[in-house]
Coordinates of N, CA, C and O and ligand atoms in Angstrom, one line a residue:
M1 N -17.1 -165.5 32.3 CA -15.7 -166.1 32.0 C -15.1 -165.3 30.8 O -15.6 -165.5 29.6
K2 N -14.1 -164.5 31.1 CA -13.6 -163.6 30.0 C -13.0 -164.4 28.8 O -13.3 -164.1 27.7
M3 N -12.3 -165.5 29.2 CA -11.6 -166.2 28.0 C -12.7 -166.9 27.1 O -12.5 -167.0 25.9
F4 N -13.8 -167.3 27.7 CA -14.9 -167.9 26.9 C -15.5 -166.8 26.0 O -15.8 -167.0 24.9
E5 N -15.8 -165.6 26.6 CA -16.4 -164.6 25.8 C -15.4 -164.2 24.6 O -15.9 -164.0 23.5
E6 N -14.1 -164.2 24.9 CA -13.2 -163.8 23.9 C -13.2 -164.9 22.8 O -13.1 -164.6 21.6
R7 N -13.3 -166.1 23.2 CA -13.4 -167.2 22.2 C -14.7 -167.1 21.3 O -14.6 -167.4 20.1
I8 N -15.8 -166.8 22.0 CA -17.0 -166.7 21.3 C -16.9 -165.5 20.3 O -17.4 -165.6 19.1
L9 N -16.3 -164.4 20.7 CA -16.1 -163.3 19.8 C -15.3 -163.6 18.6 O -15.5 -163.2 17.5
R10 N -14.2 -164.4 18.9 CA -13.3 -164.8 17.9 C -13.8 -165.8 16.9 O -13.7 -165.6 15.7
D11 N -14.5 -166.8 17.4 CA -14.9 -168.0 16.5 C -16.4 -168.2 16.3 O -16.8 -169.0 15.6
G12 N -17.2 -167.4 17.1 CA -18.6 -167.5 16.9 C -19.1 -166.7 15.7 O -18.5 -165.7 15.4
K13 N -20.3 -167.2 15.2 CA -20.8 -166.4 14.1 C -22.3 -166.2 14.3 O -23.0 -167.1 14.7
C14 N -22.8 -165.0 14.0 CA -24.2 -164.7 14.1 C -25.0 -165.1 12.9 O -24.6 -164.7 11.8
L15 N -26.0 -165.9 13.1 CA -26.9 -166.3 11.9 C -28.2 -165.5 12.1 O -28.6 -165.1 13.2
P16 N -29.0 -165.4 11.0 CA -30.2 -164.7 11.1 C -31.1 -165.4 12.1 O -31.0 -166.7 12.3
G17 N -32.0 -164.7 12.7 CA -33.0 -165.3 13.6 C -32.5 -165.5 15.0 O -33.0 -166.2 15.8
G18 N -31.4 -164.7 15.4 CA -30.9 -164.8 16.8 C -30.2 -166.1 17.1 O -30.2 -166.5 18.2
V19 N -29.6 -166.7 16.1 CA -28.8 -168.0 16.3 C -27.3 -167.7 16.3 O -26.8 -166.9 15.4
L20 N -26.7 -168.2 17.3 CA -25.2 -168.1 17.3 C -24.6 -169.4 16.9 O -24.9 -170.5 17.5
K21 N -23.7 -169.4 15.9 CA -23.1 -170.6 15.4 C -21.7 -170.8 16.2 O -20.9 -169.9 16.1
V22 N -21.6 -171.9 16.8 CA -20.4 -172.2 17.6 C -19.9 -173.6 17.2 O -19.3 -174.3 18.1
D23 N -20.1 -174.0 16.0 CA -19.8 -175.3 15.6 C -18.3 -175.6 15.4 O -17.9 -176.8 15.3
G24 N -17.5 -174.6 15.5 CA -16.0 -174.8 15.3 C -15.4 -175.2 16.6 O -14.2 -175.6 16.7
F25 N -16.1 -175.0 17.8 CA -15.4 -175.2 19.1 C -16.3 -175.8 20.2 O -15.9 -176.3 21.2
I26 N -17.7 -175.8 19.9 CA -18.6 -176.3 21.0 C -19.4 -177.5 20.5 O -19.5 -178.5 21.2
N27 N -20.2 -177.3 19.4 CA -21.2 -178.4 19.2 C -21.1 -179.1 17.8 O -22.1 -179.8 17.4
H28 N -20.0 -179.0 17.2 CA -19.7 -180.0 16.0 C -18.3 -180.4 16.2 O -18.0 -181.4 16.8
Q29 N -17.3 -179.6 15.8 CA -15.9 -179.8 16.2 C -15.9 -179.2 17.7 O -16.5 -178.2 17.9
M30 N -15.2 -179.9 18.6 CA -15.1 -179.5 19.9 C -13.7 -179.2 20.3 O -12.8 -179.9 19.9
D31 N -13.5 -178.2 21.2 CA -12.2 -177.9 21.7 C -12.2 -178.5 23.2 O -12.8 -178.0 24.1
P32 N -11.5 -179.7 23.3 CA -11.6 -180.4 24.6 C -11.0 -179.6 25.8 O -11.6 -179.7 26.9
A33 N -10.0 -178.8 25.5 CA -9.4 -178.1 26.6 C -10.3 -177.0 27.1 O -10.5 -176.7 28.3
L34 N -10.9 -176.3 26.1 CA -11.9 -175.3 26.4 C -13.1 -175.9 27.2 O -13.5 -175.4 28.2
M35 N -13.6 -177.0 26.7 CA -14.7 -177.7 27.3 C -14.4 -178.1 28.7 O -15.3 -178.0 29.6
M36 N -13.2 -178.6 28.9 CA -12.8 -178.9 30.3 C -12.8 -177.7 31.2 O -13.3 -177.8 32.4
S37 N -12.3 -176.6 30.7 CA -12.3 -175.3 31.6 C -13.7 -174.9 31.9 O -14.0 -174.5 33.0
L38 N -14.6 -175.1 30.9 CA -16.0 -174.7 31.1 C -16.7 -175.6 32.2 O -17.4 -175.2 33.1
A39 N -16.4 -176.9 32.0 CA -16.9 -177.9 32.9 C -16.4 -177.6 34.3 O -17.2 -177.8 35.3
R40 N -15.1 -177.3 34.5 CA -14.5 -177.0 35.8 C -15.3 -175.9 36.5 O -15.6 -175.9 37.7
E41 N -15.6 -174.8 35.7 CA -16.3 -173.7 36.2 C -17.7 -174.1 36.7 O -18.2 -173.7 37.8
L42 N -18.4 -174.9 35.9 CA -19.8 -175.3 36.3 C -19.7 -176.2 37.5 O -20.5 -176.1 38.4
A43 N -18.7 -177.1 37.5 CA -18.5 -178.0 38.7 C -18.2 -177.2 39.9 O -18.7 -177.4 41.0
R44 N -17.4 -176.1 39.8 CA -17.1 -175.2 40.9 C -18.4 -174.6 41.4 O -18.7 -174.5 42.6
R45 N -19.2 -174.0 40.5 CA -20.4 -173.3 40.9 C -21.4 -174.2 41.6 O -22.2 -173.8 42.4
F46 N -21.5 -175.5 41.1 CA -22.5 -176.4 41.7 C -22.0 -177.3 42.7 O -22.7 -178.2 43.2
G47 N -20.7 -177.2 43.0 CA -20.0 -178.1 43.9 C -20.6 -178.1 45.3 O -20.4 -179.1 46.1
D48 N -21.3 -177.0 45.7 CA -21.8 -176.9 47.1 C -23.2 -177.6 47.2 O -23.8 -177.6 48.3
E49 N -23.8 -178.1 46.1 CA -25.1 -178.7 46.1 C -25.0 -180.2 46.3 O -24.2 -180.8 45.7
P50 N -25.9 -180.7 47.2 CA -25.9 -182.2 47.2 C -26.6 -182.7 45.9 O -27.7 -182.2 45.5
L51 N -25.9 -183.6 45.2 CA -26.3 -184.0 43.9 C -26.2 -185.5 43.7 O -25.3 -186.1 44.3
D52 N -27.1 -186.1 42.9 CA -27.1 -187.5 42.7 C -26.7 -187.9 41.2 O -26.1 -188.9 41.0
R53 N -27.1 -187.0 40.3 CA -26.7 -187.2 38.9 C -26.8 -186.0 38.1 O -27.5 -185.0 38.5
V54 N -26.1 -186.0 36.9 CA -26.2 -185.0 35.9 C -27.1 -185.4 34.8 O -27.0 -186.6 34.4
L55 N -27.9 -184.5 34.4 CA -28.9 -184.8 33.3 C -28.6 -183.9 32.1 O -28.4 -182.7 32.4
T56 N -28.7 -184.4 30.9 CA -28.6 -183.5 29.7 C -29.5 -184.1 28.6 O -30.2 -185.0 28.9
V57 N -29.4 -183.5 27.5 CA -30.2 -183.9 26.3 C -29.3 -184.1 25.1 O -28.4 -183.2 25.0
E58 N -29.5 -185.1 24.3 CA -28.5 -185.3 23.2 C -28.8 -184.2 22.1 O -29.9 -183.7 22.0
A59 N -27.8 -183.8 21.4 CA -26.5 -184.3 21.4 C -25.5 -183.3 22.0 O -24.5 -183.7 22.7
S60 N -25.8 -182.0 21.9 CA -24.7 -181.0 22.2 C -24.5 -180.9 23.7 O -23.5 -180.4 24.1
G61 N -25.5 -181.4 24.5 CA -25.3 -181.2 26.0 C -24.3 -182.3 26.5 O -23.8 -182.2 27.7
I62 N -24.1 -183.4 25.8 CA -23.4 -184.5 26.3 C -21.9 -184.2 26.7 O -21.5 -184.6 27.8
A63 N -21.3 -183.5 25.8 CA -19.8 -183.2 26.1 C -19.6 -182.4 27.4 O -18.9 -182.9 28.3
P64 N -20.3 -181.3 27.6 CA -20.1 -180.6 28.9 C -20.6 -181.4 30.1 O -20.0 -181.4 31.1
A65 N -21.8 -182.1 29.9 CA -22.4 -182.8 31.0 C -21.4 -183.9 31.5 O -21.3 -184.1 32.7
V66 N -20.8 -184.6 30.5 CA -20.0 -185.8 31.0 C -18.8 -185.3 31.7 O -18.3 -185.9 32.7
L67 N -18.2 -184.1 31.3 CA -17.1 -183.6 32.0 C -17.5 -183.1 33.4 O -16.7 -183.3 34.4
V68 N -18.6 -182.4 33.5 CA -19.1 -182.0 34.8 C -19.3 -183.2 35.7 O -18.9 -183.2 36.9
G69 N -19.9 -184.2 35.2 CA -20.2 -185.5 36.0 C -18.9 -186.1 36.4 O -18.7 -186.5 37.5
Y70 N -17.9 -186.1 35.5 CA -16.6 -186.7 35.9 C -16.0 -185.9 37.0 O -15.5 -186.5 38.0
L71 N -16.0 -184.6 36.9 CA -15.4 -183.7 37.9 C -16.1 -183.8 39.3 O -15.4 -183.7 40.3
L72 N -17.4 -184.0 39.2 CA -18.2 -184.1 40.5 C -18.3 -185.5 41.0 O -18.9 -185.8 42.0
G73 N -17.9 -186.5 40.2 CA -18.0 -187.9 40.5 C -19.4 -188.4 40.5 O -19.8 -189.2 41.4
L74 N -20.2 -187.9 39.5 CA -21.6 -188.3 39.4 C -21.9 -189.0 38.1 O -21.3 -188.8 37.1
P75 N -22.9 -189.9 38.1 CA -23.3 -190.5 36.9 C -24.0 -189.5 36.0 O -24.6 -188.5 36.5
V76 N -23.9 -189.6 34.7 CA -24.5 -188.7 33.7 C -25.5 -189.4 32.8 O -25.1 -190.5 32.3
V77 N -26.7 -188.9 32.7 CA -27.7 -189.5 31.9 C -28.2 -188.5 30.9 O -28.3 -187.3 31.2
F78 N -28.4 -188.9 29.6 CA -28.9 -188.0 28.6 C -30.3 -188.4 28.1 O -30.5 -189.6 27.9
A79 N -31.2 -187.5 28.0 CA -32.5 -187.8 27.4 C -32.2 -188.0 25.9 O -31.5 -187.3 25.2
K80 N -32.9 -189.0 25.3 CA -32.7 -189.4 23.9 C -33.9 -188.8 23.1 O -35.0 -188.7 23.6
K81 N -33.5 -188.4 21.9 CA -34.6 -187.8 21.0 C -35.3 -188.9 20.2 O -36.3 -188.6 19.6
K82 N -34.8 -190.1 20.2 CA -35.5 -191.2 19.6 C -35.6 -192.3 20.6 O -34.6 -192.7 21.2
S83 N -36.8 -192.9 20.8 CA -37.0 -193.9 21.8 C -36.5 -195.3 21.2 O -37.0 -195.8 20.3
P84 N -35.4 -195.9 21.8 CA -34.9 -197.1 21.3 C -35.9 -198.3 21.7 O -36.6 -198.2 22.7
S85 N -36.0 -199.3 20.8 CA -37.0 -200.3 21.0 C -36.6 -201.1 22.3 O -37.5 -201.7 22.9
T86 N -35.4 -201.0 22.8 CA -35.0 -201.7 24.0 C -35.3 -201.0 25.3 O -35.1 -201.5 26.4
M87 N -35.8 -199.7 25.1 CA -36.1 -198.9 26.3 C -37.5 -199.3 26.9 O -38.5 -199.1 26.2
E88 N -37.5 -199.8 28.1 CA -38.8 -200.1 28.8 C -39.0 -199.1 29.8 O -38.1 -198.5 30.4
N89 N -40.3 -198.9 30.1 CA -40.7 -198.0 31.2 C -40.1 -196.6 31.1 O -39.4 -196.1 32.0
A90 N -40.3 -196.0 29.9 CA -39.6 -194.7 29.7 C -40.4 -193.6 30.2 O -41.7 -193.6 30.2
L91 N -39.7 -192.5 30.6 CA -40.4 -191.2 30.9 C -40.3 -190.5 29.6 O -39.3 -190.6 28.8
S92 N -41.3 -189.6 29.2 CA -41.1 -188.9 28.0 C -41.8 -187.5 28.1 O -42.7 -187.3 28.9
A93 N -41.3 -186.6 27.3 CA -41.8 -185.2 27.3 C -41.7 -184.7 25.9 O -40.8 -185.1 25.1
R94 N -42.5 -183.7 25.5 CA -42.5 -183.1 24.2 C -41.7 -181.8 24.3 O -41.9 -181.0 25.3
V95 N -40.8 -181.5 23.4 CA -40.0 -180.3 23.4 C -40.0 -179.6 22.1 O -40.0 -180.3 21.0
R96 N -40.1 -178.3 22.1 CA -40.0 -177.5 20.9 C -38.6 -177.2 20.6 O -37.9 -176.6 21.4
S97 N -38.1 -177.5 19.4 CA -36.7 -177.2 19.1 C -36.6 -175.8 18.6 O -37.3 -175.4 17.6
F98 N -35.7 -175.0 19.2 CA -35.5 -173.6 18.8 C -34.8 -173.6 17.4 O -35.3 -172.9 16.5
T99 N -33.8 -174.4 17.2 CA -33.0 -174.3 16.0 C -33.7 -174.9 14.8 O -33.6 -174.5 13.7
K100 N -34.5 -176.0 15.1 CA -35.2 -176.7 14.0 C -36.6 -176.3 13.8 O -37.2 -176.6 12.7
G101 N -37.2 -175.5 14.7 CA -38.5 -175.0 14.6 C -39.6 -176.1 14.6 O -40.6 -175.9 13.9
R102 N -39.4 -177.2 15.2 CA -40.4 -178.2 15.3 C -40.3 -179.0 16.6 O -39.4 -178.8 17.4
D103 N -41.4 -179.7 16.9 CA -41.5 -180.4 18.2 C -40.8 -181.8 18.0 O -40.9 -182.4 17.0
Y104 N -40.3 -182.3 19.1 CA -39.8 -183.6 19.2 C -40.0 -184.2 20.6 O -40.2 -183.4 21.5
D105 N -40.0 -185.5 20.7 CA -40.2 -186.2 22.0 C -38.8 -186.5 22.6 O -38.0 -187.0 21.8
V106 N -38.6 -186.3 23.8 CA -37.4 -186.8 24.5 C -37.8 -187.9 25.4 O -38.9 -187.9 26.0
C107 N -37.0 -188.9 25.6 CA -37.3 -190.0 26.5 C -36.1 -190.4 27.3 O -34.9 -190.1 26.9
L108 N -36.4 -191.0 28.5 CA -35.4 -191.3 29.4 C -35.8 -192.6 30.2 O -37.0 -192.6 30.6
S109 N -35.0 -193.5 30.4 CA -35.4 -194.7 31.1 C -35.5 -194.4 32.6 O -34.7 -193.8 33.2
R110 N -36.6 -195.0 33.2 CA -36.8 -194.8 34.6 C -35.6 -195.4 35.4 O -35.4 -195.2 36.6
D111 N -34.9 -196.3 34.8 CA -33.7 -197.0 35.5 C -32.7 -196.0 35.9 O -31.9 -196.3 36.7
F112 N -32.6 -194.8 35.1 CA -31.5 -193.9 35.3 C -31.9 -192.6 35.9 O -31.1 -191.6 35.9
L113 N -33.2 -192.5 36.3 CA -33.6 -191.3 37.1 C -34.7 -191.7 38.1 O -35.7 -192.2 37.7
H114 N -34.3 -191.6 39.4 CA -35.1 -192.2 40.4 C -35.8 -191.2 41.3 O -35.3 -190.1 41.4
A115 N -36.9 -191.6 41.9 CA -37.6 -190.8 42.9 C -36.6 -190.4 44.0 O -35.8 -191.2 44.4
G116 N -36.6 -189.1 44.3 CA -35.7 -188.6 45.4 C -34.3 -188.1 44.9 O -33.6 -187.5 45.6
D117 N -34.0 -188.4 43.6 CA -32.7 -188.0 43.1 C -32.6 -186.5 43.0 O -33.6 -185.8 42.6
R118 N -31.5 -185.9 43.4 CA -31.2 -184.4 43.2 C -30.4 -184.3 41.9 O -29.3 -184.9 41.7
V119 N -31.0 -183.6 40.9 CA -30.4 -183.6 39.6 C -29.9 -182.2 39.2 O -30.5 -181.2 39.4
L120 N -28.7 -182.3 38.5 CA -28.2 -181.1 37.9 C -28.3 -181.2 36.4 O -27.8 -182.1 35.8
F121 N -29.0 -180.2 35.7 CA -29.2 -180.3 34.3 C -28.1 -179.4 33.6 O -27.9 -178.2 34.1
I122 N -27.5 -179.9 32.6 CA -26.4 -179.2 31.9 C -26.7 -179.2 30.4 O -27.1 -180.2 29.9
D123 N -26.6 -178.0 29.8 CA -26.8 -178.0 28.3 C -25.9 -176.9 27.7 O -25.3 -176.1 28.4
D124 N -25.7 -177.0 26.4 CA -24.9 -176.0 25.7 C -25.5 -174.6 25.7 O -24.9 -173.6 26.0
F125 N -26.8 -174.5 25.3 CA -27.5 -173.2 25.1 C -28.7 -173.1 25.9 O -29.5 -174.1 26.1
L126 N -29.0 -172.0 26.4 CA -30.4 -171.6 27.0 C -30.9 -170.5 26.1 O -30.3 -169.5 26.0
A127 N -32.1 -170.8 25.4 CA -32.7 -169.8 24.6 C -34.1 -169.5 25.1 O -34.3 -168.7 26.0
N128 N -35.1 -170.3 24.6 CA -36.5 -170.1 25.1 C -36.8 -170.9 26.3 O -37.8 -170.8 26.9
G129 N -35.9 -171.8 26.6 CA -36.1 -172.7 27.8 C -36.9 -173.9 27.5 O -37.4 -174.6 28.5
N130 N -37.1 -174.2 26.3 CA -38.0 -175.4 26.0 C -37.4 -176.7 26.4 O -38.0 -177.6 26.9
A131 N -36.1 -176.9 26.1 CA -35.4 -178.1 26.4 C -35.4 -178.2 28.0 O -35.7 -179.3 28.5
A132 N -35.1 -177.1 28.6 CA -35.1 -177.1 30.1 C -36.5 -177.5 30.7 O -36.6 -178.3 31.6
Q133 N -37.5 -176.9 30.0 CA -38.9 -177.2 30.5 C -39.2 -178.7 30.3 O -39.8 -179.4 31.2
G134 N -38.7 -179.3 29.2 CA -38.9 -180.8 29.0 C -38.2 -181.6 30.0 O -38.7 -182.6 30.5
M135 N -37.0 -181.1 30.4 CA -36.3 -181.9 31.5 C -37.0 -181.8 32.8 O -37.0 -182.7 33.6
L136 N -37.6 -180.6 33.1 CA -38.3 -180.4 34.3 C -39.5 -181.4 34.4 O -39.8 -182.0 35.4
E137 N -40.1 -181.6 33.2 CA -41.2 -182.6 33.1 C -40.7 -184.0 33.4 O -41.4 -184.7 34.2
L138 N -39.6 -184.4 32.8 CA -39.0 -185.7 33.1 C -38.7 -185.9 34.5 O -39.0 -186.9 35.1
I139 N -38.1 -184.9 35.1 CA -37.7 -184.9 36.5 C -38.9 -185.1 37.4 O -39.0 -185.9 38.3
G140 N -40.0 -184.3 37.0 CA -41.3 -184.4 37.8 C -41.9 -185.8 37.7 O -42.3 -186.4 38.7
Q141 N -41.9 -186.4 36.4 CA -42.4 -187.7 36.2 C -41.7 -188.8 37.1 O -42.3 -189.7 37.5
A142 N -40.4 -188.6 37.2 CA -39.6 -189.5 38.0 C -39.7 -189.4 39.5 O -39.3 -190.2 40.2
G143 N -40.3 -188.2 39.9 CA -40.3 -187.9 41.4 C -39.0 -187.5 41.9 O -38.7 -187.5 43.1
A144 N -38.1 -187.1 41.0 CA -36.8 -186.5 41.4 C -36.9 -185.0 41.6 O -38.0 -184.5 41.4
S145 N -35.8 -184.4 42.0 CA -35.9 -182.9 42.1 C -34.7 -182.3 41.5 O -33.6 -182.9 41.3
L146 N -34.9 -181.0 41.1 CA -33.9 -180.3 40.3 C -33.1 -179.5 41.3 O -33.6 -178.7 42.1
A147 N -31.7 -179.6 41.2 CA -30.8 -178.8 42.1 C -30.4 -177.5 41.4 O -30.2 -176.5 42.0
G148 N -30.4 -177.5 40.1 CA -30.0 -176.4 39.3 C -29.7 -176.7 37.9 O -29.8 -177.9 37.5
M149 N -29.5 -175.6 37.1 CA -29.3 -175.8 35.6 C -28.1 -175.0 35.3 O -28.0 -173.8 35.6
G150 N -27.2 -175.6 34.5 CA -26.0 -174.9 34.1 C -25.8 -174.9 32.6 O -26.0 -176.0 31.9
F151 N -25.6 -173.8 32.0 CA -25.5 -173.6 30.5 C -24.1 -173.0 30.2 O -23.6 -172.2 30.9
L152 N -23.6 -173.4 29.0 CA -22.4 -172.7 28.5 C -22.8 -171.3 28.1 O -22.1 -170.4 28.4
I153 N -23.8 -171.2 27.3 CA -24.2 -169.9 26.7 C -25.7 -169.7 26.9 O -26.5 -170.5 26.6
E154 N -26.0 -168.5 27.5 CA -27.4 -168.1 27.7 C -27.7 -167.0 26.7 O -26.9 -166.0 26.8
K155 N -28.7 -167.0 25.9 CA -29.1 -165.9 25.1 C -30.1 -165.1 25.9 O -31.3 -165.5 25.9
A156 N -29.6 -164.1 26.6 CA -30.4 -163.4 27.6 C -31.5 -162.6 26.9 O -32.5 -162.1 27.6
F157 N -31.5 -162.4 25.6 CA -32.5 -161.7 24.9 C -33.7 -162.6 24.6 O -34.7 -162.1 24.0
Q158 N -33.6 -163.9 24.9 CA -34.7 -164.8 24.8 C -35.2 -165.1 26.2 O -34.5 -164.9 27.2
P159 N -36.5 -165.6 26.3 CA -37.1 -165.6 27.6 C -36.8 -166.8 28.6 O -37.2 -166.8 29.7
G160 N -36.0 -167.8 28.1 CA -35.8 -169.0 28.9 C -35.2 -168.7 30.3 O -35.7 -169.2 31.3
G161 N -34.2 -167.8 30.4 CA -33.5 -167.6 31.6 C -34.4 -167.0 32.6 O -34.5 -167.4 33.8
A162 N -35.2 -165.9 32.2 CA -36.1 -165.3 33.1 C -37.2 -166.2 33.6 O -37.6 -166.3 34.8
M163 N -37.7 -167.1 32.6 CA -38.8 -168.0 33.0 C -38.3 -169.0 34.0 O -39.0 -169.3 35.0
L164 N -37.1 -169.5 33.9 CA -36.6 -170.5 34.9 C -36.3 -169.8 36.2 O -36.6 -170.4 37.3
R165 N -35.7 -168.6 36.2 CA -35.3 -168.0 37.5 C -36.6 -167.5 38.2 O -36.7 -167.6 39.4
E166 N -37.7 -167.2 37.4 CA -39.0 -166.9 38.1 C -39.5 -168.1 38.8 O -40.3 -167.9 39.8
K167 N -39.2 -169.3 38.3 CA -39.7 -170.5 39.0 C -38.8 -170.8 40.3 O -39.0 -171.8 40.9
G168 N -37.8 -169.9 40.5 CA -36.9 -170.1 41.7 C -35.8 -171.1 41.4 O -35.1 -171.6 42.3
I169 N -35.6 -171.4 40.1 CA -34.5 -172.4 39.8 C -33.2 -171.7 39.7 O -33.0 -170.5 39.2
R170 N -32.2 -172.3 40.3 CA -30.8 -171.8 40.2 C -30.2 -172.0 38.8 O -30.1 -173.2 38.4
V171 N -30.0 -170.9 38.1 CA -29.5 -171.0 36.7 C -28.1 -170.4 36.7 O -28.0 -169.2 37.1
E172 N -27.1 -171.1 36.2 CA -25.8 -170.6 36.0 C -25.4 -170.7 34.5 O -25.5 -171.7 33.9
S173 N -25.0 -169.5 34.0 CA -24.6 -169.5 32.6 C -23.2 -168.9 32.5 O -22.9 -167.9 33.1
L174 N -22.3 -169.5 31.7 CA -20.9 -169.1 31.6 C -20.7 -167.9 30.7 O -19.7 -167.2 30.9
A175 N -21.6 -167.7 29.7 CA -21.5 -166.5 28.9 C -23.0 -166.1 28.7 O -23.8 -167.0 28.3
R176 N -23.3 -164.8 28.9 CA -24.7 -164.4 28.7 C -24.7 -163.3 27.6 O -24.0 -162.3 27.7
I177 N -25.4 -163.6 26.6 CA -25.4 -162.8 25.4 C -26.7 -161.9 25.4 O -27.8 -162.3 25.6
E178 N -26.4 -160.6 25.4 CA -27.5 -159.6 25.4 C -28.1 -159.4 24.1 O -29.3 -159.2 23.9
S179 N -27.3 -159.4 23.0 CA -27.8 -159.2 21.7 C -26.9 -159.7 20.6 O -25.7 -159.8 20.8
L180 N -27.6 -160.2 19.5 CA -26.8 -160.6 18.3 C -27.3 -159.7 17.2 O -27.1 -160.0 16.0
D181 N -27.9 -158.5 17.5 CA -28.4 -157.6 16.5 C -27.3 -157.2 15.5 O -26.2 -156.8 15.9
G182 N -27.7 -157.1 14.2 CA -26.8 -156.6 13.2 C -25.5 -157.5 13.1 O -24.5 -157.0 12.7
G183 N -25.6 -158.7 13.5 CA -24.4 -159.6 13.4 C -23.3 -159.3 14.4 O -22.2 -159.8 14.3
R184 N -23.7 -158.5 15.5 CA -22.7 -158.2 16.5 C -23.0 -158.9 17.8 O -24.1 -158.8 18.2
I185 N -22.0 -159.5 18.4 CA -22.2 -160.3 19.6 C -21.9 -159.3 20.8 O -20.8 -158.8 20.9
V186 N -23.0 -159.1 21.6 CA -22.9 -158.2 22.8 C -23.2 -159.0 24.0 O -24.2 -159.6 24.1
F187 N -22.3 -159.0 25.0 CA -22.5 -159.8 26.2 C -23.3 -158.9 27.2 O -23.1 -157.7 27.3
A188 N -24.1 -159.6 28.0 CA -24.8 -158.9 29.1 C -23.9 -158.7 30.3 O -23.0 -159.5 30.5
R189 N -24.0 -157.6 31.0 CA -23.1 -157.3 32.1 C -23.9 -157.2 33.4 O -25.1 -156.8 33.4
Ligands
5GP1 P1 -34.2 -173.7 24.1 O1 -34.9 -175.0 24.4 O2 -33.7 -173.1 25.4 O3 -35.1 -172.8 23.4 O4 -33.0 -173.9 23.2 C1 -31.9 -174.7 23.7 C2 -31.5 -175.7 22.7 O5 -31.6 -175.2 21.3 C3 -30.1 -176.1 23.0 O6 -30.0 -177.4 23.4 C4 -29.3 -175.8 21.7 O7 -28.9 -177.1 21.1 C5 -30.3 -175.1 20.8 N1 -30.0 -173.7 20.6 C6 -30.7 -172.6 21.0 N2 -30.2 -171.5 20.6 C7 -29.1 -171.8 19.9 C8 -28.1 -171.0 19.1 O8 -28.2 -169.8 19.1 N3 -27.1 -171.7 18.5 C9 -27.0 -173.0 18.6 N4 -26.0 -173.6 17.9 N5 -27.9 -173.8 19.2 C10 -28.9 -173.2 19.9

C-alpha cells in the first residue's frame, strides 16, 4: 500500500535494535482514517475466507482488529496480558516480547474461542513471530483453526514471516520492511 509506505517514511522513526517507532499514528496516538483504510485492505484480502472471529493481542492489535471485525461482521476477541480474577477456564500461552525483551503470559477465556472456530489473527507488527506463535498455541488449545494472519507492518529482516509461511499459514502484511539499517527505512519489493 503506497500511501501507507509514504506515511511510514514521513512519520516513522528508526530506533536502535531494528525497532520502528510509529507511535504518532499507529500505536499510541492513532490516525483513525488511516487505520480504517488499513482495516479495509485487510478485510478485502481475507474477505474470501470463511471466518468465525478475529483474534488479536492487547494492546496495539486491538484498533486494527476491531475495525477488521466491524467490516467483516465478526466478533473480535483479544488475548490479555494479565489474567483477570474473573476469568474462569482460561487458555494461556507464554510469549517473548520483542520490544520489552522479556516473557509474558497471554490468556483468553474459552467462552470466546471455541472448538471448530475459523480464526483470523490481526496485529500491528510481525517481527520474530513470537506473538503469532502464542496465538497459534491458544487456537490449538481451543481446538479452533487459523484461517490467516494479517499485519499492518512486517519487518521482513526478522524471521517471523518466513517461519509462519513455512508452516503453510496465509500471512498478509500491508507494509513489508526490508531494512532499517543506518536509520533508513527500506521497503521489500
Ligand atoms: P513478534 O512477536 O513478531 O516478535 O513481535 C510482534 C510484537 O512486538 C507486536 O505485537 C508489536 O507490538 C511489537 N513490535 C515488534 N517489532 C516492533 C517495532 O519495530 N516497533 C514497534 N512499535 N513494535 C514492535
